[in-house]
PDB file of C-alpha atoms in Angstrom:
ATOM      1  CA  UNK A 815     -83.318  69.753  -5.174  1.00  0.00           C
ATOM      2  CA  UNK A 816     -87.227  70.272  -4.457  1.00  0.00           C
ATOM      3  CA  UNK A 817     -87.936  72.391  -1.187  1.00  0.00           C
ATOM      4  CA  UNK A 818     -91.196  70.557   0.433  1.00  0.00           C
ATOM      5  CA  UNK A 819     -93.262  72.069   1.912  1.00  0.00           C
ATOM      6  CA  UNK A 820     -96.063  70.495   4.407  1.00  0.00           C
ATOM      7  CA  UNK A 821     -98.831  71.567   2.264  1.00  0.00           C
ATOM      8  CA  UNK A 822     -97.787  69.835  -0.507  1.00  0.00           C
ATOM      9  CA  UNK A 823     -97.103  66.325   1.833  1.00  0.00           C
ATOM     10  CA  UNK A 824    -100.821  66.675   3.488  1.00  0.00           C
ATOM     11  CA  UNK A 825    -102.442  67.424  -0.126  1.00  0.00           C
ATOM     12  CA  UNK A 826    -101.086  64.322  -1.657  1.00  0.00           C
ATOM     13  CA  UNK A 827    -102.640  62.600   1.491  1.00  0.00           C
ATOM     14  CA  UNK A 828    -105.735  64.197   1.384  1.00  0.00           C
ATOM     15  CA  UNK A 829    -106.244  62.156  -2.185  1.00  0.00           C
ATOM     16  CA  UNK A 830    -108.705  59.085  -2.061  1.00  0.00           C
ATOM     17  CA  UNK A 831    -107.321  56.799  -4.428  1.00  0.00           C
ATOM     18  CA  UNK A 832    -103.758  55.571  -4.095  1.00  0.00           C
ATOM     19  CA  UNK A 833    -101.601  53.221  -5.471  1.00  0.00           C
ATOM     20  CA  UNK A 834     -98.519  51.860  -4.071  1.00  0.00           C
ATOM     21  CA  UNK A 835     -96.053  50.136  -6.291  1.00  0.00           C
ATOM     22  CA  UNK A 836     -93.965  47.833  -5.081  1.00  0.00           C
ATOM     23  CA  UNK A 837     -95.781  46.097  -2.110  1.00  0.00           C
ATOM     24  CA  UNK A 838     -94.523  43.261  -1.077  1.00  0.00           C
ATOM     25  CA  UNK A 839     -95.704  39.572  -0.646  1.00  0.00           C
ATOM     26  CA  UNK A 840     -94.407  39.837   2.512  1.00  0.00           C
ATOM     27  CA  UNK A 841     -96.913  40.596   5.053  1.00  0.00           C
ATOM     28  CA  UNK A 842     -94.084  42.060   7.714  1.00  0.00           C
ATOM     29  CA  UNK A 843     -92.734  44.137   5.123  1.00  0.00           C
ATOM     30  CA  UNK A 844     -93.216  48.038   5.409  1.00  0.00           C
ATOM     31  CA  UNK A 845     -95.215  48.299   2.144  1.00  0.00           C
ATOM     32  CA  UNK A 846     -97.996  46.106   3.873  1.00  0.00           C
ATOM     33  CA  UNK A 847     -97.965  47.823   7.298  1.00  0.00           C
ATOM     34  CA  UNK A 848     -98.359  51.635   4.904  1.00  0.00           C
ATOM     35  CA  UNK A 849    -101.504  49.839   2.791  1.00  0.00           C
ATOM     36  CA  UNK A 850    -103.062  48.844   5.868  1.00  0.00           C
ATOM     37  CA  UNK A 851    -102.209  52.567   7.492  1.00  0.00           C
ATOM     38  CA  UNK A 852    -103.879  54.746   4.426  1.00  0.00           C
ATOM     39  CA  UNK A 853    -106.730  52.037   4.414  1.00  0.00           C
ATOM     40  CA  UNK A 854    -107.439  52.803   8.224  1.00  0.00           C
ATOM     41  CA  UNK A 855    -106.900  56.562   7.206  1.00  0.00           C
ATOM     42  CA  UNK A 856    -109.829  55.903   4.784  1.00  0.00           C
ATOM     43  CA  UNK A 857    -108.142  56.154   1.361  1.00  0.00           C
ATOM     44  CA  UNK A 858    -108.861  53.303  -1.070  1.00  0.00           C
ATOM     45  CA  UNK A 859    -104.977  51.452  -1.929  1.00  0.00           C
ATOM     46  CA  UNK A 860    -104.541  49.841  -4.799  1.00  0.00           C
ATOM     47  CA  UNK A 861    -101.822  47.758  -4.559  1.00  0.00           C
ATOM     48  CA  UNK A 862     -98.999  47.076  -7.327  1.00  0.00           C
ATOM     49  CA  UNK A 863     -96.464  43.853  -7.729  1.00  0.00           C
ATOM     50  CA  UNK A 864     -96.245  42.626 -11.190  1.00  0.00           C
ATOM     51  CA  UNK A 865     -95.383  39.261  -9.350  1.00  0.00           C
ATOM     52  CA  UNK A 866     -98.688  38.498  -7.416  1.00  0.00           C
ATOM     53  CA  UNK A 867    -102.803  38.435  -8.356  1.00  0.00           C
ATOM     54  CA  UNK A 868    -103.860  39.191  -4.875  1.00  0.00           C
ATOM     55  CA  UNK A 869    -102.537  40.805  -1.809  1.00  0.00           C
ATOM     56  CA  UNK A 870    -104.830  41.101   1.511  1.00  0.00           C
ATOM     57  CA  UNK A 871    -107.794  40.368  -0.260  1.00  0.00           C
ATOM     58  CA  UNK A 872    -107.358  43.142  -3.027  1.00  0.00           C
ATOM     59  CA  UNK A 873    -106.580  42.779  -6.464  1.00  0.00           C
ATOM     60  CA  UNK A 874    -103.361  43.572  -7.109  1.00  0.00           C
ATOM     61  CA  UNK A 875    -102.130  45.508 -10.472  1.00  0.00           C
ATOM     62  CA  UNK A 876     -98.731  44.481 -12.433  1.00  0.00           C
ATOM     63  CA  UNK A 877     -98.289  48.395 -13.067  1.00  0.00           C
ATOM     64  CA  UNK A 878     -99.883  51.835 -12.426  1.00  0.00           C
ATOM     65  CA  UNK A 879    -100.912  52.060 -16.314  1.00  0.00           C
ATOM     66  CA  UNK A 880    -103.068  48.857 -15.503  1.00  0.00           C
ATOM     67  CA  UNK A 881    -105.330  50.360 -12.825  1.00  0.00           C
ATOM     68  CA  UNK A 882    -109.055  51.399 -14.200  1.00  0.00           C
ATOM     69  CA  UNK A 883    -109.893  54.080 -13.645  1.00  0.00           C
ATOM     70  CA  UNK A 884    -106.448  55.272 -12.542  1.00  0.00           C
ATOM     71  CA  UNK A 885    -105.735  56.542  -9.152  1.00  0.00           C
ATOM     72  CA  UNK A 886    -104.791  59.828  -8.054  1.00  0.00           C
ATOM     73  CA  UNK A 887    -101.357  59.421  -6.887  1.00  0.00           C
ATOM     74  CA  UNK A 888     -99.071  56.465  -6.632  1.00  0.00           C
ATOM     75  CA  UNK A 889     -96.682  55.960  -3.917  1.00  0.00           C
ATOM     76  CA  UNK A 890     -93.335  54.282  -4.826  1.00  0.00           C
ATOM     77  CA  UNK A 891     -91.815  51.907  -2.029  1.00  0.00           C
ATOM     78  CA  UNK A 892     -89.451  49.949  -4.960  1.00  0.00           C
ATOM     79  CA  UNK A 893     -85.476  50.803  -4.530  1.00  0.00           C
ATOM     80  CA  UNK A 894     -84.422  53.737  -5.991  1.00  0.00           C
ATOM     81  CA  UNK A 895     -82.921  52.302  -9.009  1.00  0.00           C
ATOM     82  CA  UNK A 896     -86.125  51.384 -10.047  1.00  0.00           C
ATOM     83  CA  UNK A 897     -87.745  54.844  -9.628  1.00  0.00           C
ATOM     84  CA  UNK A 898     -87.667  56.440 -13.148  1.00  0.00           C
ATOM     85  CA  UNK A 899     -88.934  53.488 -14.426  1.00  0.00           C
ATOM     86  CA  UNK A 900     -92.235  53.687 -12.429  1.00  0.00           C
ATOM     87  CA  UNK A 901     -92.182  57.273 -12.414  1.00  0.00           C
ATOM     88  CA  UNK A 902     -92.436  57.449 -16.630  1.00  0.00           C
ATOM     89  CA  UNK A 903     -95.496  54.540 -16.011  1.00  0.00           C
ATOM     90  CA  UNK A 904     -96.877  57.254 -14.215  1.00  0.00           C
ATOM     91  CA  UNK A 905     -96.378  59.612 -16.926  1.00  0.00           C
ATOM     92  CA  UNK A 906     -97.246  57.462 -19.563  1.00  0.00           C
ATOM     93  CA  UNK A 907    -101.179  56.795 -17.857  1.00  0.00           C
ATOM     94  CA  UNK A 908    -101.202  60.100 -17.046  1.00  0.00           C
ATOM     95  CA  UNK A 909    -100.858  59.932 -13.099  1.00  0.00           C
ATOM     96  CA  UNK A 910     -99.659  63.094 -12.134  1.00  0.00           C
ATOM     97  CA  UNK A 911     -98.967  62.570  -8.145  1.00  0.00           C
ATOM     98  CA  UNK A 912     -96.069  60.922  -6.966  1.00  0.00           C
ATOM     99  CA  UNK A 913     -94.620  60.053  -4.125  1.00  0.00           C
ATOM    100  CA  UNK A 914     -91.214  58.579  -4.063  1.00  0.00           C
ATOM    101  CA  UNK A 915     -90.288  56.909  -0.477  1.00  0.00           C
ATOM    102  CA  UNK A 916     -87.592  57.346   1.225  1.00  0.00           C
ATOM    103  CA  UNK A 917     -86.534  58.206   5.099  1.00  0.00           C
ATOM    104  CA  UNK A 918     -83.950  61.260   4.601  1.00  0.00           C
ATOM    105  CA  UNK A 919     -86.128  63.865   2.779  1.00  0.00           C
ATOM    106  CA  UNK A 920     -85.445  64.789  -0.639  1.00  0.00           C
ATOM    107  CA  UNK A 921     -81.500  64.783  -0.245  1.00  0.00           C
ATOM    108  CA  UNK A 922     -82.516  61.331  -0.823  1.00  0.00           C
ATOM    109  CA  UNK A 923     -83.737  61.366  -4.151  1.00  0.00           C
ATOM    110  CA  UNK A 924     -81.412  61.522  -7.141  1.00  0.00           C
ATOM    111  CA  UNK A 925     -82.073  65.583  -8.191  1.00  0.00           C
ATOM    112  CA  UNK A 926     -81.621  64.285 -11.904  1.00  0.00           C
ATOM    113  CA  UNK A 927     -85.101  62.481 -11.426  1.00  0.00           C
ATOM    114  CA  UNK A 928     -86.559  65.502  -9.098  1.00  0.00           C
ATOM    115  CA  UNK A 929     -86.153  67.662 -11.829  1.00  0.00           C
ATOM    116  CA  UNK A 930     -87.174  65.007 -14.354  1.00  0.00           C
ATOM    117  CA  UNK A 931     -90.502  64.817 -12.278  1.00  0.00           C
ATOM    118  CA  UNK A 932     -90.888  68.682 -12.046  1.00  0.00           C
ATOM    119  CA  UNK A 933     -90.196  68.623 -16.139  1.00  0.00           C
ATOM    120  CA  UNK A 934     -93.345  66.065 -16.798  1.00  0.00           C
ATOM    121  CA  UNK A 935     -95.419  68.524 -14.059  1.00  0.00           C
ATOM    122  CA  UNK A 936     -95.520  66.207 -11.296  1.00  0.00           C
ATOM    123  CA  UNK A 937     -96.889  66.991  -7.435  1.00  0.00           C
ATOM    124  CA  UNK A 938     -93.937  65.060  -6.444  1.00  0.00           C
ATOM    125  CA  UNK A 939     -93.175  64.516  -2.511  1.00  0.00           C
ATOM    126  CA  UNK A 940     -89.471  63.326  -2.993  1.00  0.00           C
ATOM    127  CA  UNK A 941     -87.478  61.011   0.491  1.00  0.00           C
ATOM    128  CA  UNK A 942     -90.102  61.296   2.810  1.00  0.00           C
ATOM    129  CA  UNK A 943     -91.734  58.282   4.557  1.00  0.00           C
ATOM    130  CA  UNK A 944     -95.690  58.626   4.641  1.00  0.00           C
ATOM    131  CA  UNK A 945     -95.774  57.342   8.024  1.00  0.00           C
ATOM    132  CA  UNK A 946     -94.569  60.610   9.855  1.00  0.00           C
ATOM    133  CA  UNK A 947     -97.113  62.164   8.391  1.00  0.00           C
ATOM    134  CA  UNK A 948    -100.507  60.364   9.247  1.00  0.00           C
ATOM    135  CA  UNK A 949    -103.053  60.227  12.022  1.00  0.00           C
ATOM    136  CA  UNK A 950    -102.913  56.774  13.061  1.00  0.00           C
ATOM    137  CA  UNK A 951     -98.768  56.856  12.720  1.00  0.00           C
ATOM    138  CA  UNK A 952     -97.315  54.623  15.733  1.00  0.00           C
ATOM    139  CA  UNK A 953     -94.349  54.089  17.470  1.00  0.00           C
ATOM    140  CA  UNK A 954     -91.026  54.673  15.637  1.00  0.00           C
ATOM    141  CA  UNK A 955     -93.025  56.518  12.769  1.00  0.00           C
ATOM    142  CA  UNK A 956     -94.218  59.312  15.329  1.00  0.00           C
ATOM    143  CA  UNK A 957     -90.839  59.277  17.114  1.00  0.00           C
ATOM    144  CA  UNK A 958     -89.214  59.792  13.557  1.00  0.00           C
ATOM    145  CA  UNK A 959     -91.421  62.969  12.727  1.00  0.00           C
ATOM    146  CA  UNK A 960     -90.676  64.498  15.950  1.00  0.00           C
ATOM    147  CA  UNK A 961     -86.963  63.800  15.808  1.00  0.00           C
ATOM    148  CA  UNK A 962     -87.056  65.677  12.127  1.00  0.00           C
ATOM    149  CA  UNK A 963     -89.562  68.593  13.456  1.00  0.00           C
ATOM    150  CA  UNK A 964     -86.771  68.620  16.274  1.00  0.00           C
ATOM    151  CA  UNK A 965     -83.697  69.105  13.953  1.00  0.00           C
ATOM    152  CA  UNK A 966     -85.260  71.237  11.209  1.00  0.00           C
ATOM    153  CA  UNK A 967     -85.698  68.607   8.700  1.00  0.00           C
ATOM    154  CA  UNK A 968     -89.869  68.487   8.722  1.00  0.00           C
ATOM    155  CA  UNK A 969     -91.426  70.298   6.074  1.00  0.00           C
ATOM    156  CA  UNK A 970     -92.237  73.924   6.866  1.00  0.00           C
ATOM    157  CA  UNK A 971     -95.852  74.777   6.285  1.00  0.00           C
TER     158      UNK A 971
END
């Protein structure tokens, strides 16, 4: 299992062109509230659901391979079953930051498809949710990143 460190977490967030695979149709669902949170942070989302044209007024992609010219990282908010799938797209187009949701840290992630990532060189942030990790975070997010900085589960720098 991957060690994270904080660096690594603020990095991928410091990146300007994201896609997130797997946002939903839904406009209460979590993926929508995390576009609209790294649009407000300035980054430029490019949204990915195989099953819709348009989401929030931006195009939306069927896959990561799709997107011209291709982001710099793609953030994966699909269930984990579904992860290695989107994680060889990523390979494939030649993506090499991923983030892989998830609320319990890298425990979280099968380690089979941690070390699959590290294998293919990936900057891989494995189980973390991006939310305890941004300015504008709110709420339950901020609560969430202080109860892991509390209990020693927050990345160390």
């Amino acid at each position: 299992m991957i060690k994270q460190s904080l660096s690594e977490v603020q990095e991928f967030l410091e990146l300007k062109r994201i896609a997130i695979v797997g946002v939903s149709q839904n406009p209460e669902h979590l993926s929508r509230s995390l576009m609209k949170s790294l649009t407000d942070e300035g980054i430029e989302v490019l949204p990915v659901n195989p099953n819709a044209e348009m989401i929030d007024d931006m195009k939306c992609y069927a896959s990561v391979g799709d997107i011209e010219p291709l982001p710099d990282a793609a953030i994966v908010t699909l269930k984990k079953e579904r992860f290695r799938g989107v994680v060889d797209q990523c390979i494939n187009a030649g993506i090499t930051n991923v983030w892989l949701y998830g609320v319990t840290g890298p425990k979280s992630i099968d380690e089979d498809l941690q070390n699959y990532c590290l294998e293919h060189n990936l900057n891989l942030v494995a189980g973390y949710c991006p939310f305890m990790f941004l300015e504008n975070a709110e709420g339950i997010h901020k609560f969430h990143g202080f109860l892991w900085k509390l209990i020693g589960l927050y990345p160390k720098k």
